[in-house]
Amino acid sequence: QSALTQPASVSGSPGQSITISCTGTSSDVGNYNLVSWYQQHPDKAPKLMIYEDNKRPSGVSNRFSGSKSGNTASLTISGLQAEDEADYYCCSYSASSTYWLFGGGTTLTVL
Amino acid sequence: QVLLQESGPGLVKPSETLSLTCTVSGGSISSYYWSWIRQPPGKGLQWIGYMYYSGNTKYNPSLKSRVSISAEMSKNQFSLKLNSVTAADTAVYYCARLQIALGGFDYWGQGALVTVSS
């Protein structure tokens, strides 16, 4: 089972907005409203930022938003801040026997 | 606040069994789904499997023949066993709570590095 496809890296300047894409198939991203996004700082555990495609857990900044179109989910971060520099992973439930599938990860650099 | 803490040997010999325990505090494991996820050095996340307190388990097919996840209800712990390990199993192993209906892993342990080497 292949991982979900994410760009290896994205970058943006403070105050700008960036979008990270996550492409799957009709068996995972496109078939369930179960895409989640995680932020991971170096040597730290991942942190849930988005669940159910576009919902934010309590305590997560509203600068983070999720969306989906067809088999591609997206994470948008607006008003970039230095603290947003981290790795970001998408995850989806998969109808195939893998069950929970992660993307390969995207490194966000705040210039 | 739910806290998870992994524990176990940091070094395992090839062909032996990797064993880790996750201790949960601030909530009971007799609800929700509990999962193991790993991350090889410098690489991405891989879901290993999950368990429900009732005994229901699901595993990543790529690891299914070698993995088992079980609970110790009296200690509010759940455990991972991965047998016949190779260097490719070297990774940081995380335990996490899975909100299965919401499709998100909302609480994570800090992670435990396990190195497979002779």
Coordinates of C-alpha atoms in Angstrom, one line a residue, chain A:
Chain A
Q1 CA 0.0 0.0 0.0
S2 CA 1.5 3.3 -1.1
A3 CA 1.6 6.3 1.2
L4 CA -0.5 9.3 0.5
T5 CA 1.4 11.8 -1.7
Q6 CA 2.6 15.0 -0.2
P7 CA 5.2 17.6 -1.6
A8 CA 8.5 17.1 0.1
S9 CA 8.8 20.7 1.1
V10 CA 7.1 24.1 1.0
S11 CA 8.2 27.5 2.2
G12 CA 6.7 30.9 2.9
S13 CA 7.5 34.2 4.5
P14 CA 6.1 35.3 7.8
G15 CA 2.5 36.6 7.4
Q16 CA 2.0 34.7 4.1
S17 CA -0.3 31.7 3.5
I18 CA 0.8 28.3 2.3
T19 CA -1.0 25.2 1.3
I20 CA 0.1 21.6 1.6
S21 CA -1.6 19.0 -0.6
C22 CA -2.2 15.3 0.2
T23 CA -3.2 13.1 -2.7
G24 CA -4.8 9.7 -2.3
T25 CA -7.3 7.6 -4.1
S26 CA -11.0 6.9 -4.2
S27 CA -10.4 4.1 -1.7
D28 CA -9.1 6.5 1.0
V29 CA -9.0 10.3 0.8
G30 CA -11.8 10.5 -1.7
N31 CA -14.2 8.1 0.0
Y32 CA -14.2 9.1 3.6
N33 CA -14.3 12.3 5.6
L34 CA -11.5 11.0 7.7
V35 CA -8.4 13.0 6.7
S36 CA -6.3 14.3 9.6
W37 CA -3.2 16.4 9.7
Y38 CA -0.3 16.4 12.1
Q39 CA 2.4 18.9 13.0
Q40 CA 5.8 17.5 14.1
H41 CA 8.6 19.6 15.4
P42 CA 12.1 18.1 15.5
D43 CA 12.4 15.3 18.1
K44 CA 8.8 15.8 19.2
A45 CA 5.7 13.7 18.9
P46 CA 3.2 14.6 16.2
K47 CA 0.3 16.9 17.2
L48 CA -3.2 16.6 15.8
M49 CA -4.0 19.8 13.9
I50 CA -7.1 18.8 11.8
Y51 CA -9.5 15.9 11.9
E52 CA -12.5 14.8 9.8
D53 CA -11.0 16.7 6.9
N54 CA -11.6 20.2 8.2
K55 CA -12.2 20.3 12.0
R56 CA -9.8 21.8 14.5
P57 CA -9.2 20.3 17.9
S58 CA -9.6 22.7 20.8
G59 CA -6.5 24.8 21.3
V60 CA -5.4 24.7 17.7
S61 CA -5.0 28.1 16.1
N62 CA -7.7 29.1 13.5
R63 CA -4.8 29.9 11.2
F64 CA -4.8 26.2 10.4
S65 CA -7.6 25.0 8.1
G66 CA -8.3 21.8 6.1
S67 CA -10.2 21.2 2.9
K68 CA -10.7 18.4 0.4
S69 CA -11.6 18.1 -3.3
G70 CA -12.0 14.7 -4.8
N71 CA -9.0 12.5 -3.9
T72 CA -6.9 15.5 -2.7
A73 CA -6.9 17.0 0.8
S74 CA -5.2 20.3 1.7
L75 CA -3.9 22.0 4.8
T76 CA -3.7 25.8 4.6
I77 CA -1.7 27.8 7.1
S78 CA -2.4 31.5 7.1
G79 CA -0.4 34.3 8.7
L80 CA 2.7 32.2 8.8
Q81 CA 4.8 32.4 12.0
A82 CA 8.2 31.2 12.8
E83 CA 6.8 28.6 15.1
D84 CA 4.9 26.9 12.2
E85 CA 8.2 25.6 10.8
A86 CA 7.9 21.9 11.2
D87 CA 7.0 18.7 9.4
Y88 CA 3.4 18.1 8.5
Y89 CA 1.8 14.7 7.8
C90 CA -1.6 13.9 6.4
C91 CA -3.4 10.7 7.3
S92 CA -6.5 8.9 6.0
Y93 CA -8.6 5.9 6.7
S94 CA -8.3 3.5 3.8
A95 CA -10.8 1.0 2.6
S96 CA -8.0 -1.3 1.6
S97 CA -6.6 -3.6 4.3
T98 CA -4.0 -0.9 5.4
Y99 CA -6.7 0.9 7.4
W100 CA -4.7 4.0 8.4
L101 CA -2.4 5.5 5.8
F102 CA 0.0 8.4 6.3
G103 CA 1.5 10.7 3.8
G104 CA 5.2 10.9 3.3
G105 CA 5.4 14.3 5.1
T106 CA 6.1 17.9 4.1
T107 CA 8.8 20.1 5.6
L108 CA 7.6 23.7 6.0
T109 CA 10.3 26.3 6.1
V110 CA 9.4 29.8 7.2
L111 CA 11.8 32.1 5.4

